[in-house]
mmCIF file of C-alpha atoms and ligand atoms in Angstrom:
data_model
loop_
_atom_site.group_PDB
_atom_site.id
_atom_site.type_symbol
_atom_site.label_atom_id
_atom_site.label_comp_id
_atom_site.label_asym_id
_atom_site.label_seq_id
_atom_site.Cartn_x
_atom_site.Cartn_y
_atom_site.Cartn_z
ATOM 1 C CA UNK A 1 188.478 -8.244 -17.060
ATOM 2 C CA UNK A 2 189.728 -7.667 -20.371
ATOM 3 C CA UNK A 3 193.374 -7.777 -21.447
ATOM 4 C CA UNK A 4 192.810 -4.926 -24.003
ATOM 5 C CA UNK A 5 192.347 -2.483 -21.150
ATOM 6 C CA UNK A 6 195.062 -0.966 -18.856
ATOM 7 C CA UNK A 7 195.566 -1.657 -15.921
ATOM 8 C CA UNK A 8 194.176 1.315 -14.021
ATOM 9 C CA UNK A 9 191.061 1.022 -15.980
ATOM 10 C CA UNK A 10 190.493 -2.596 -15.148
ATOM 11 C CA UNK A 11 191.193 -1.233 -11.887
ATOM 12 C CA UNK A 12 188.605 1.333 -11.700
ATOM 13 C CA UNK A 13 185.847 -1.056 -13.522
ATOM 14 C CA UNK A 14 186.605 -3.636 -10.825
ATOM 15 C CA UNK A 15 185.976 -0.940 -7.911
ATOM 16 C CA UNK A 16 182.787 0.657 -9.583
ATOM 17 C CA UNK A 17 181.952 -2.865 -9.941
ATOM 18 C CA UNK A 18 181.827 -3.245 -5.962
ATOM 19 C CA UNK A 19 179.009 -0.833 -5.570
ATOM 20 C CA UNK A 20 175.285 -1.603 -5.101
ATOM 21 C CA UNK A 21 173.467 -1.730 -7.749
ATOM 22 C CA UNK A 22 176.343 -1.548 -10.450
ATOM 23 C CA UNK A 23 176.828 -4.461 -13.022
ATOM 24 C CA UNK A 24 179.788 -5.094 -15.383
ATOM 25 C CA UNK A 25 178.437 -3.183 -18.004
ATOM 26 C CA UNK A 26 177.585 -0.032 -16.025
ATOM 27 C CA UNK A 27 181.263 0.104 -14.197
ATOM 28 C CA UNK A 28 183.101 -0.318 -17.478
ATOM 29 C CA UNK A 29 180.318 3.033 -18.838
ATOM 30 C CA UNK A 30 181.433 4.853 -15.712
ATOM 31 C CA UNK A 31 185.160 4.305 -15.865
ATOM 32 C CA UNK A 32 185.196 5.536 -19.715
ATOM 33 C CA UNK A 33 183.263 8.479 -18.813
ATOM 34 C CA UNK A 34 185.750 9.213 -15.823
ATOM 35 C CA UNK A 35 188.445 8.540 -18.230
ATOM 36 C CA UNK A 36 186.664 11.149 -20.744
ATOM 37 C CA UNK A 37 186.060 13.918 -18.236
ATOM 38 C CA UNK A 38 187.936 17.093 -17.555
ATOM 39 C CA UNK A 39 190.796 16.000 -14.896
ATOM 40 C CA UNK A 40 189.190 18.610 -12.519
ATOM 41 C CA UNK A 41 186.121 16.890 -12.514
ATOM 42 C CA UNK A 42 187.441 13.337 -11.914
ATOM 43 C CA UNK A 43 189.380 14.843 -9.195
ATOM 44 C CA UNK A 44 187.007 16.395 -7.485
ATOM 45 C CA UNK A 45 184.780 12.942 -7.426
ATOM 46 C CA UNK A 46 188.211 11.853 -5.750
ATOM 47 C CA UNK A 47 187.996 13.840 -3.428
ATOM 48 C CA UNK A 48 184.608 14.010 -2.251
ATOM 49 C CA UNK A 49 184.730 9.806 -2.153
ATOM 50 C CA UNK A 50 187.842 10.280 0.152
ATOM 51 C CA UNK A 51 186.558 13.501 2.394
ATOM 52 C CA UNK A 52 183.078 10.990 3.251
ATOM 53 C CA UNK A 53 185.336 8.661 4.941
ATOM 54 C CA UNK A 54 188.088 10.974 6.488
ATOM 55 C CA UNK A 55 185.850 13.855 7.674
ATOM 56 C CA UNK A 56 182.694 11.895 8.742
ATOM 57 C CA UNK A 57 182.628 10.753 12.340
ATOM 58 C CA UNK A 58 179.564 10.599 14.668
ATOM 59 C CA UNK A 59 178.214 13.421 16.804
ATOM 60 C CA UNK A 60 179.037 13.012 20.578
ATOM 61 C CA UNK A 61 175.537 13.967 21.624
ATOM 62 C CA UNK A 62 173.018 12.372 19.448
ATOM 63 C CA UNK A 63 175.652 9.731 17.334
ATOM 64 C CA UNK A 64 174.250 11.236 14.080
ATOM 65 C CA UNK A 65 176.788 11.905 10.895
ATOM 66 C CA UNK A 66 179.332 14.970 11.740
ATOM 67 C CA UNK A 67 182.050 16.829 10.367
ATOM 68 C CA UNK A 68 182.708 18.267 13.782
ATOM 69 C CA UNK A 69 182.248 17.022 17.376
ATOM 70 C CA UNK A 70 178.465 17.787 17.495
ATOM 71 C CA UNK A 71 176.253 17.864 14.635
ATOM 72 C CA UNK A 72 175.003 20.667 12.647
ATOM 73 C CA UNK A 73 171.077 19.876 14.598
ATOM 74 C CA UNK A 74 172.457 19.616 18.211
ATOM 75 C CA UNK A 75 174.336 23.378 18.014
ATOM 76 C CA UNK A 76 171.060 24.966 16.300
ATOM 77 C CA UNK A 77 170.037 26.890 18.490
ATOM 78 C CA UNK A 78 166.425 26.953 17.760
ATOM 79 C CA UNK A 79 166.134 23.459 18.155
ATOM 80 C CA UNK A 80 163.841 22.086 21.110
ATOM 81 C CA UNK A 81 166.627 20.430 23.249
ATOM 82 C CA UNK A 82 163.623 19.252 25.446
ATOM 83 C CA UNK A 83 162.567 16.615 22.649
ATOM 84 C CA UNK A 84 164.501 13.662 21.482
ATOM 85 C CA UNK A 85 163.597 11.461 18.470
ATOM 86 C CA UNK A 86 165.445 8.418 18.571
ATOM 87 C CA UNK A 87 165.830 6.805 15.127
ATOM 88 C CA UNK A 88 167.733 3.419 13.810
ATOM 89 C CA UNK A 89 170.005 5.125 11.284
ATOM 90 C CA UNK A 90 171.462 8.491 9.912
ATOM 91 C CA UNK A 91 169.269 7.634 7.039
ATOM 92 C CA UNK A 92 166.257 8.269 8.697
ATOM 93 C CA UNK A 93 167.475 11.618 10.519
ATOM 94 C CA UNK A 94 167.286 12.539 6.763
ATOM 95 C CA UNK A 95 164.231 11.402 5.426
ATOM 96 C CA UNK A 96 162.533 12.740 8.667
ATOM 97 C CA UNK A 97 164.138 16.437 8.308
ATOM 98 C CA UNK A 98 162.554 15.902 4.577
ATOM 99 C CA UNK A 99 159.168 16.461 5.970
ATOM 100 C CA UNK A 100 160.383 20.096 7.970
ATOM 101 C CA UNK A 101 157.869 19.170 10.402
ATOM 102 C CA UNK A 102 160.778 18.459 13.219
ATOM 103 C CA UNK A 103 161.918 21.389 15.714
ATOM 104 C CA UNK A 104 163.564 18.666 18.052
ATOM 105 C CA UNK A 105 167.246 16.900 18.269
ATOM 106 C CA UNK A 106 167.735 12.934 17.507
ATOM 107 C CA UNK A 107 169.653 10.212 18.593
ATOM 108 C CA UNK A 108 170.995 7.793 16.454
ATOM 109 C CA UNK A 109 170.715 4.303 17.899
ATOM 110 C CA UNK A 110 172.886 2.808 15.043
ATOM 111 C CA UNK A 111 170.232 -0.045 14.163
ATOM 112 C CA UNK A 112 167.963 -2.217 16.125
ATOM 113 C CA UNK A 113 167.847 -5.148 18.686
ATOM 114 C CA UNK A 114 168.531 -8.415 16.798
ATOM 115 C CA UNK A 115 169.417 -11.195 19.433
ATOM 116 C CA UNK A 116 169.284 -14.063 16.297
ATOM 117 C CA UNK A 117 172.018 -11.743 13.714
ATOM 118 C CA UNK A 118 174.073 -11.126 17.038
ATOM 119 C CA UNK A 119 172.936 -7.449 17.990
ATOM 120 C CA UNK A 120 172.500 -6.889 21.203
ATOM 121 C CA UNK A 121 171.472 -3.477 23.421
ATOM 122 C CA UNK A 122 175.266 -3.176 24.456
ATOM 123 C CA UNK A 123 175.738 -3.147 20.744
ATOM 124 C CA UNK A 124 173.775 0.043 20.188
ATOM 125 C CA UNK A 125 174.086 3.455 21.420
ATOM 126 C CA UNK A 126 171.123 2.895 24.122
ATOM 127 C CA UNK A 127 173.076 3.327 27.275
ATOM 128 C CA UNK A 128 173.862 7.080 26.203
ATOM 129 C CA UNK A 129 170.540 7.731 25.473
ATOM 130 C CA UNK A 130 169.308 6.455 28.764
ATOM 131 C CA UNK A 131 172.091 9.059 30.547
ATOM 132 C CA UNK A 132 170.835 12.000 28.029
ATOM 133 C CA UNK A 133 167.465 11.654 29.046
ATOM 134 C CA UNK A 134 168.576 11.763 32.757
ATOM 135 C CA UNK A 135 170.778 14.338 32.593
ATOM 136 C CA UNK A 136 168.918 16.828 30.906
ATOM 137 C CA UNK A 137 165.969 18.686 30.656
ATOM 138 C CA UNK A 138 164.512 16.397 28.519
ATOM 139 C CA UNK A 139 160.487 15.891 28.354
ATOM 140 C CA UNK A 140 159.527 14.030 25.516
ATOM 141 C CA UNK A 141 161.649 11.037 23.791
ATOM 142 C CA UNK A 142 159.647 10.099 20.081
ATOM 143 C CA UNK A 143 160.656 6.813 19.370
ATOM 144 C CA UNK A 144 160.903 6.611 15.242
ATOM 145 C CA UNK A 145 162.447 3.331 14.859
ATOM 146 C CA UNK A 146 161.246 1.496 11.785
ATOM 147 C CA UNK A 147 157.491 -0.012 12.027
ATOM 148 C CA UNK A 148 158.446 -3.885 11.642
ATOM 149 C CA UNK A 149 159.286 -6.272 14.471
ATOM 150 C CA UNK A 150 162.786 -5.380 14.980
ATOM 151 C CA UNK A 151 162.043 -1.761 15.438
ATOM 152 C CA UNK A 152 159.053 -2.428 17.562
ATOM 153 C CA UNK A 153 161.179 -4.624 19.815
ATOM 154 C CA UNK A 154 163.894 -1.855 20.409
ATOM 155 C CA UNK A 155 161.485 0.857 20.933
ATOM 156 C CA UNK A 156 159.570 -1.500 23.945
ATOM 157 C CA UNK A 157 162.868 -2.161 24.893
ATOM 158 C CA UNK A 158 164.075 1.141 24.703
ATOM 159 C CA UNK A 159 161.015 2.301 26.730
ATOM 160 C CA UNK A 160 160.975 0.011 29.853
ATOM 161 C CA UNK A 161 164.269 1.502 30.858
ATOM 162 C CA UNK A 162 163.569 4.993 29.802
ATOM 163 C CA UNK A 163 160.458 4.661 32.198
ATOM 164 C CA UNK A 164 161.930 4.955 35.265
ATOM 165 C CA UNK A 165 163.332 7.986 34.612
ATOM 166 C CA UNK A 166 160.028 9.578 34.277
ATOM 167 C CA UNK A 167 159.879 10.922 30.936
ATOM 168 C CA UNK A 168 156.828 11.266 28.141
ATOM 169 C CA UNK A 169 157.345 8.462 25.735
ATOM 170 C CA UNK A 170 155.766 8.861 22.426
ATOM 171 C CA UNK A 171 155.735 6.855 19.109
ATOM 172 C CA UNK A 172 155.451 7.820 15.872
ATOM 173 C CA UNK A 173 151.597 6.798 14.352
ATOM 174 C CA UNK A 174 150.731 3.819 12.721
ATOM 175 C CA UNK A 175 149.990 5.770 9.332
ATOM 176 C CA UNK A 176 153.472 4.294 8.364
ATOM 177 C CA UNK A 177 152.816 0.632 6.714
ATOM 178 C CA UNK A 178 153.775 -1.918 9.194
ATOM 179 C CA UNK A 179 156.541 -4.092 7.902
ATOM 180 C CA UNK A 180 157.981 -0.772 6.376
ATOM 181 C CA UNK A 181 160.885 1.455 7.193
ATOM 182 C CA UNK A 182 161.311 5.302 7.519
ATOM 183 C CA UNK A 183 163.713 5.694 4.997
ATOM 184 C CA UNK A 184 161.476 4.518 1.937
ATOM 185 C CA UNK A 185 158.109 5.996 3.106
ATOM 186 C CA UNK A 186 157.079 9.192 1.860
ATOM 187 C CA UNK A 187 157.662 12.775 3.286
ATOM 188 C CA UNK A 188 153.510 13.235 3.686
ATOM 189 C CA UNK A 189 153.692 9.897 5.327
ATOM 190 C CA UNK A 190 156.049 10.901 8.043
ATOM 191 C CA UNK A 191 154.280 14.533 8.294
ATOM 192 C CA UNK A 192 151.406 12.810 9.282
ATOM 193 C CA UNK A 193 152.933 9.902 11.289
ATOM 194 C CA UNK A 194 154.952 12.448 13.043
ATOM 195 C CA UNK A 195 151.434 14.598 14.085
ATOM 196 C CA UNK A 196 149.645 12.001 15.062
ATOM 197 C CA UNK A 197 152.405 10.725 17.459
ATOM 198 C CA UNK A 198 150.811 8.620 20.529
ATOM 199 C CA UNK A 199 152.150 8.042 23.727
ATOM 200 C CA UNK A 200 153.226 4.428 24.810
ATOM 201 C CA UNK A 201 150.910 3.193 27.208
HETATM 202 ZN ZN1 ZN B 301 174.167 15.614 17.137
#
């Protein structure tokens, strides 16, 4: 860090530095333009970074991102309660919702069964889902967990324990590249994943 700066500014290149994707050269362009900008402006990037990670928690239902105790898609009314697509990651609640093809409520299973990096079922939100699914009214679960080995291993997981409790288990189609993840395939993708949507034998 350069001695010519002040100390706040090395400061603030050395934290834009921390974030993907973000070399030297970019941090120390970002911290002169937030040194440049109207106060009100700088501020308010302030206070968005520190609402994220004071307001956020996760939904008591369906463990997706929440300002509140439930989520903005369990208290819509108009979605079908009856249907549950269970996804890795908030990320792809998004990039499904993208495709405006989905009437249904998710769960989030915050990532996927990975005995050899230390994840195991306890480690996800699984055990909630299984009492959801019994508990309610609940007639189809779409398991949208990403098309690669992981995902495919937590969705046959997933599904031997959600058998017994007699529900229709359905998968999302193998349009989607396997090896590939929802969040970086394409909205007309997903649309037509999502459609073609199979049941697990
Ligand atoms: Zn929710």
């Amino acid at each position: 860090m350069s001695s010519a700066y002040t100390e706040s500014l090395n400061r603030l290149i050395e934290e834009l530095g921390k974030l993907p994707g973000i070399g030297p050269k970019t941090a120390e362009r970002l911290a002169f333009y937030i040194l440049k900008t109207e106060r009100s402006e700088a501020m308010a990037l302030a206070q968005a970074i520190g609402d994220v990670k004071t307001k956020i928690r996760r939904c008591e239902i369906c463990y997706n991102l929440s300002e509140g105790t439930t989520c903005q898609i369990c208290c819509d009314p108009r979605r079908d309660k009856g249907i549950i697509c269970v996804v890795e990651q908030p990320k792809d609640v998004i990039s499904l919702e993208k495709t405006g093809a989905c009437k249904w409520v998710y769960h989030v299973l915050g990532g996927h069964i990975a005995p050899l990096e230390g994840i195991e079922p306890s480690d996800l939100t699984i055990e909630p889902l299984i009492k959801r699914v019994r508990s309610g009214d609940v007639k189809e679960v779409i398991m949208a967990t990403n098309p690669n080995m992981a995902g495919d291993g937590t969705t046959l997981y997933i599904s031997s324990l959600l058998r017994a409790a007699g529900v229709k288990i359905t998968r999302l189609a193998r349009g989607l590249p396997t090896g590939s993840t929802i969040e970086y395939a394409s909205s007309k993708m997903l649309t037509d994943a999502i459609m073609g949507r199979q049941e697990l034998e």
